[in-house]
PDB file of C-alpha atoms in Angstrom:
ATOM      1  CA  MET A 118    -153.702   3.183  38.719  1.00 60.00           C
ATOM      2  CA  GLU A 119    -155.026   6.531  37.249  1.00 77.00           C
ATOM      3  CA  LYS A 120    -152.154   8.477  38.864  1.00 75.00           C
ATOM      4  CA  SER A 121    -149.972   5.874  37.336  1.00 79.00           C
ATOM      5  CA  TYR A 122    -150.831   6.698  33.937  1.00 94.00           C
ATOM      6  CA  VAL A 123    -149.385  10.399  34.542  1.00 96.00           C
ATOM      7  CA  TYR A 124    -145.986   8.761  35.322  1.00 97.00           C
ATOM      8  CA  LEU A 125    -146.133   6.007  32.199  1.00 97.00           C
ATOM      9  CA  ARG A 126    -147.020   8.819  29.677  1.00 97.00           C
ATOM     10  CA  ASN A 127    -144.163  10.905  30.920  1.00 98.00           C
ATOM     11  CA  ALA A 128    -142.037   7.802  29.906  1.00 98.00           C
ATOM     12  CA  ILE A 129    -143.615   7.394  26.677  1.00 98.00           C
ATOM     13  CA  ARG A 130    -143.269  11.078  25.861  1.00 98.00           C
ATOM     14  CA  LEU A 131    -139.602  10.885  26.784  1.00 98.00           C
ATOM     15  CA  ALA A 132    -139.359   7.997  24.431  1.00 98.00           C
ATOM     16  CA  ASP A 133    -141.141   9.840  21.735  1.00 96.00           C
ATOM     17  CA  GLU A 134    -138.801  12.822  22.170  1.00 96.00           C
ATOM     18  CA  ASN A 135    -135.880  10.864  22.050  1.00 96.00           C
ATOM     19  CA  ILE A 136    -136.839   9.646  18.475  1.00 94.00           C
ATOM     20  CA  THR A 137    -137.298  13.094  17.552  1.00 94.00           C
ATOM     21  CA  ASN A 138    -133.837  14.116  19.106  1.00 93.00           C
ATOM     22  CA  LYS A 139    -132.264  11.049  17.675  1.00 90.00           C
ATOM     23  CA  GLY A 140    -131.125  10.483  21.327  1.00 86.00           C
ATOM     24  CA  GLY A 141    -130.171   6.684  21.031  1.00 85.00           C
ATOM     25  CA  GLY A 142    -133.591   4.445  20.858  1.00 90.00           C
ATOM     26  CA  PRO A 143    -137.320   4.622  21.353  1.00 96.00           C
ATOM     27  CA  PHE A 144    -137.400   4.294  25.374  1.00 98.00           C
ATOM     28  CA  GLY A 145    -137.940   6.392  28.132  1.00 98.00           C
ATOM     29  CA  ALA A 146    -138.275   5.717  32.161  1.00 98.00           C
ATOM     30  CA  VAL A 147    -139.241   7.850  35.224  1.00 98.00           C
ATOM     31  CA  VAL A 148    -138.454   7.039  38.816  1.00 98.00           C
ATOM     32  CA  VAL A 149    -141.229   8.184  41.403  1.00 98.00           C
ATOM     33  CA  LYS A 150    -140.944   8.052  45.113  1.00 98.00           C
ATOM     34  CA  ASP A 151    -143.475   9.268  47.182  1.00 97.00           C
ATOM     35  CA  GLY A 152    -145.531  10.701  44.451  1.00 95.00           C
ATOM     36  CA  LYS A 153    -142.350  12.504  43.163  1.00 97.00           C
ATOM     37  CA  ILE A 154    -140.550  12.113  39.954  1.00 98.00           C
ATOM     38  CA  ILE A 155    -136.837  11.760  41.150  1.00 98.00           C
ATOM     39  CA  ALA A 156    -135.428  10.962  37.816  1.00 98.00           C
ATOM     40  CA  ARG A 157    -136.170  11.059  34.191  1.00 98.00           C
ATOM     41  CA  ALA A 158    -133.940   9.265  31.550  1.00 98.00           C
ATOM     42  CA  VAL A 159    -134.022   8.035  27.958  1.00 98.00           C
ATOM     43  CA  ASN A 160    -132.187   5.301  26.148  1.00 97.00           C
ATOM     44  CA  THR A 161    -128.635   6.717  24.916  1.00 97.00           C
ATOM     45  CA  VAL A 162    -126.907   3.764  23.568  1.00 96.00           C
ATOM     46  CA  THR A 163    -126.018   4.863  20.443  1.00 95.00           C
ATOM     47  CA  THR A 164    -125.236   8.458  21.403  1.00 95.00           C
ATOM     48  CA  GLY A 165    -122.952   7.623  24.270  1.00 94.00           C
ATOM     49  CA  ASN A 166    -121.652   4.569  22.747  1.00 95.00           C
ATOM     50  CA  ASP A 167    -122.603   2.632  26.013  1.00 95.00           C
ATOM     51  CA  PRO A 168    -124.782  -0.808  25.308  1.00 95.00           C
ATOM     52  CA  THR A 169    -125.851  -0.381  29.080  1.00 96.00           C
ATOM     53  CA  ALA A 170    -127.481   2.785  28.724  1.00 97.00           C
ATOM     54  CA  HIS A 171    -131.021   1.862  28.419  1.00 98.00           C
ATOM     55  CA  ALA A 172    -133.400   4.286  29.725  1.00 98.00           C
ATOM     56  CA  GLU A 173    -133.845   2.371  33.039  1.00 98.00           C
ATOM     57  CA  VAL A 174    -130.511   1.901  33.726  1.00 98.00           C
ATOM     58  CA  ASN A 175    -130.058   5.722  32.928  1.00 98.00           C
ATOM     59  CA  ALA A 176    -133.253   6.350  35.278  1.00 98.00           C
ATOM     60  CA  ILE A 177    -131.669   4.216  37.860  1.00 98.00           C
ATOM     61  CA  ARG A 178    -128.269   5.865  37.875  1.00 98.00           C
ATOM     62  CA  GLU A 179    -129.648   9.368  37.996  1.00 98.00           C
ATOM     63  CA  ALA A 180    -132.077   8.361  40.825  1.00 98.00           C
ATOM     64  CA  CYS A 181    -129.288   7.052  43.062  1.00 98.00           C
ATOM     65  CA  ARG A 182    -127.253  10.073  42.175  1.00 98.00           C
ATOM     66  CA  ASN A 183    -130.043  12.540  42.934  1.00 98.00           C
ATOM     67  CA  LEU A 184    -131.061  10.337  46.519  1.00 98.00           C
ATOM     68  CA  GLN A 185    -127.549   9.808  47.227  1.00 98.00           C
ATOM     69  CA  THR A 186    -127.967   5.840  47.688  1.00 98.00           C
ATOM     70  CA  PHE A 187    -127.883   2.570  46.145  1.00 97.00           C
ATOM     71  CA  ASP A 188    -131.085   1.250  47.427  1.00 98.00           C
ATOM     72  CA  LEU A 189    -134.130   2.473  45.534  1.00 98.00           C
ATOM     73  CA  SER A 190    -136.715   0.868  48.141  1.00 98.00           C
ATOM     74  CA  GLY A 191    -140.112   2.892  48.174  1.00 98.00           C
ATOM     75  CA  CYS A 192    -139.345   3.860  44.438  1.00 98.00           C
ATOM     76  CA  GLU A 193    -141.631   2.841  41.411  1.00 98.00           C
ATOM     77  CA  MET A 194    -140.321   2.287  37.755  1.00 98.00           C
ATOM     78  CA  TYR A 195    -142.356   3.669  34.826  1.00 98.00           C
ATOM     79  CA  ALA A 196    -141.142   2.680  31.424  1.00 98.00           C
ATOM     80  CA  SER A 197    -142.355   3.125  28.145  1.00 98.00           C
ATOM     81  CA  CYS A 198    -141.497  -0.322  27.236  1.00 98.00           C
ATOM     82  CA  GLU A 199    -141.156  -3.846  29.165  1.00 97.00           C
ATOM     83  CA  PRO A 200    -137.771  -3.652  30.590  1.00 97.00           C
ATOM     84  CA  CYS A 201    -134.988  -6.019  28.864  1.00 96.00           C
ATOM     85  CA  PRO A 202    -133.306  -8.679  31.064  1.00 96.00           C
ATOM     86  CA  MET A 203    -130.097  -6.429  31.684  1.00 97.00           C
ATOM     87  CA  CYS A 204    -132.555  -3.498  32.951  1.00 97.00           C
ATOM     88  CA  LEU A 205    -134.882  -6.085  34.834  1.00 97.00           C
ATOM     89  CA  SER A 206    -131.704  -7.136  36.722  1.00 97.00           C
ATOM     90  CA  ALA A 207    -130.790  -3.745  37.432  1.00 98.00           C
ATOM     91  CA  ILE A 208    -134.538  -3.145  38.880  1.00 98.00           C
ATOM     92  CA  TYR A 209    -134.041  -5.988  41.028  1.00 98.00           C
ATOM     93  CA  TRP A 210    -130.596  -4.785  42.337  1.00 98.00           C
ATOM     94  CA  ALA A 211    -131.627  -1.257  42.776  1.00 98.00           C
ATOM     95  CA  ARG A 212    -134.681  -2.782  44.911  1.00 98.00           C
ATOM     96  CA  ILE A 213    -137.342  -0.757  43.107  1.00 98.00           C
ATOM     97  CA  ASP A 214    -140.870  -1.895  44.751  1.00 98.00           C
ATOM     98  CA  LYS A 215    -142.763  -1.871  41.061  1.00 97.00           C
ATOM     99  CA  VAL A 216    -142.360  -1.433  37.661  1.00 98.00           C
ATOM    100  CA  TYR A 217    -145.436  -0.164  35.352  1.00 97.00           C
ATOM    101  CA  TYR A 218    -144.581  -0.251  31.692  1.00 98.00           C
ATOM    102  CA  ALA A 219    -146.270   0.367  28.487  1.00 98.00           C
ATOM    103  CA  GLY A 220    -145.251  -1.647  25.328  1.00 97.00           C
ATOM    104  CA  SER A 221    -144.693  -5.165  25.596  1.00 95.00           C
ATOM    105  CA  ARG A 222    -141.521  -7.408  24.990  1.00 93.00           C
ATOM    106  CA  ALA A 223    -143.410  -8.346  21.833  1.00 94.00           C
ATOM    107  CA  ASP A 224    -144.038  -4.905  20.747  1.00 95.00           C
ATOM    108  CA  ALA A 225    -140.248  -4.122  21.253  1.00 94.00           C
ATOM    109  CA  GLN A 226    -139.510  -7.578  19.172  1.00 94.00           C
ATOM    110  CA  ALA A 227    -141.641  -6.230  16.251  1.00 94.00           C
ATOM    111  CA  ALA A 228    -139.571  -2.983  16.549  1.00 94.00           C
ATOM    112  CA  GLY A 229    -136.253  -4.680  15.910  1.00 93.00           C
ATOM    113  CA  PHE A 230    -135.417  -5.062  19.898  1.00 93.00           C
ATOM    114  CA  ASP A 231    -135.359  -8.606  20.257  1.00 89.00           C
ATOM    115  CA  ASP A 232    -134.223  -9.847  23.759  1.00 91.00           C
ATOM    116  CA  SER A 233    -135.589 -13.454  23.391  1.00 91.00           C
ATOM    117  CA  PHE A 234    -132.329 -14.966  22.770  1.00 93.00           C
ATOM    118  CA  ILE A 235    -131.118 -13.378  26.032  1.00 94.00           C
ATOM    119  CA  TYR A 236    -133.951 -15.432  27.830  1.00 90.00           C
ATOM    120  CA  GLN A 237    -133.095 -18.462  26.183  1.00 93.00           C
ATOM    121  CA  GLU A 238    -129.239 -18.198  26.894  1.00 94.00           C
ATOM    122  CA  LEU A 239    -130.121 -17.706  30.473  1.00 91.00           C
ATOM    123  CA  GLU A 240    -131.166 -21.041  30.670  1.00 93.00           C
ATOM    124  CA  LYS A 241    -128.481 -22.655  29.367  1.00 93.00           C
ATOM    125  CA  SER A 242    -125.374 -23.759  31.517  1.00 92.00           C
ATOM    126  CA  PRO A 243    -122.763 -21.000  31.244  1.00 90.00           C
ATOM    127  CA  ASP A 244    -120.427 -23.326  28.694  1.00 87.00           C
ATOM    128  CA  GLU A 245    -123.212 -24.006  26.290  1.00 91.00           C
ATOM    129  CA  ARG A 246    -124.011 -20.297  25.835  1.00 93.00           C
ATOM    130  CA  LYS A 247    -123.375 -18.530  22.778  1.00 94.00           C
ATOM    131  CA  ILE A 248    -120.790 -16.753  24.315  1.00 93.00           C
ATOM    132  CA  PRO A 249    -119.101 -19.121  26.637  1.00 87.00           C
ATOM    133  CA  ALA A 250    -118.258 -18.805  30.123  1.00 88.00           C
ATOM    134  CA  ILE A 251    -115.439 -20.875  31.471  1.00 88.00           C
ATOM    135  CA  GLN A 252    -114.611 -20.744  35.251  1.00 89.00           C
ATOM    136  CA  ALA A 253    -110.936 -20.806  35.976  1.00 93.00           C
ATOM    137  CA  LEU A 254    -108.696 -20.173  39.122  1.00 96.00           C
ATOM    138  CA  ASN A 255    -111.484 -20.652  41.453  1.00 93.00           C
ATOM    139  CA  VAL A 256    -109.377 -20.985  44.527  1.00 94.00           C
ATOM    140  CA  GLU A 257    -107.807 -17.456  43.919  1.00 95.00           C
ATOM    141  CA  GLY A 258    -110.787 -15.861  42.695  1.00 95.00           C
ATOM    142  CA  GLU A 259    -112.815 -16.930  45.792  1.00 95.00           C
ATOM    143  CA  LYS A 260    -109.911 -15.144  48.308  1.00 94.00           C
ATOM    144  CA  PRO A 261    -111.721 -11.665  47.790  1.00 95.00           C
ATOM    145  CA  LEU A 262    -115.048 -13.250  48.734  1.00 94.00           C
ATOM    146  CA  LEU A 263    -113.688 -14.724  51.880  1.00 93.00           C
ATOM    147  CA  ARG A 264    -112.187 -11.510  52.829  1.00 94.00           C
ATOM    148  CA  TRP A 265    -115.222  -9.502  52.386  1.00 93.00           C
ATOM    149  CA  THR A 266    -117.210 -12.156  54.407  1.00 93.00           C
ATOM    150  CA  ALA A 267    -114.751 -11.633  57.107  1.00 93.00           C
ATOM    151  CA  THR A 268    -114.901  -7.922  56.908  1.00 94.00           C
ATOM    152  CA  GLU A 269    -116.474  -5.870  59.710  1.00 93.00           C
ATOM    153  CA  ASN A 270    -118.283  -2.942  59.437  1.00 91.00           C
ATOM    154  CA  LYS A 271    -118.894  -3.359  55.742  1.00 87.00           C
ATOM    155  CA  VAL A 272    -122.015  -1.816  53.549  1.00 87.00           C
ATOM    156  CA  HIS A 273    -124.349  -4.615  52.544  1.00 84.00           C
ATOM    157  CA  TYR A 274    -125.991  -4.049  49.274  1.00 84.00           C
TER     158      TYR A 274
END
């Protein structure tokens, strides 16, 4: 775990520098593979006008570009704070092996970054959420999925 502290401190330093630089939020993330830093990133939500530009997502994007793959198996994520639901989903989609984080979800909430409502929303049925999701045109929407299923030589992800 001691070696992990170096990477985690790197993520914390990035988060702190991002505050000084007014970069978009107090979050930093580092992706490591085989003991080497593959990507470093900070939150750029406000500077890039992109609500998905959290440090972890930005780090995943950079790591994928640097490794020229969408599969980050064999990599570890080091985040200055516990990943939010969106970042956690991205971590799973990227197939990152392990996540280390410093600040907790409660720490983020105390600083004004409260994701608890998203966790609560995910437990509700789609039509009962604050932003209702209504399914329509199911038969038409299923056609691309059926075509994908039947396609040979596709890249699975």
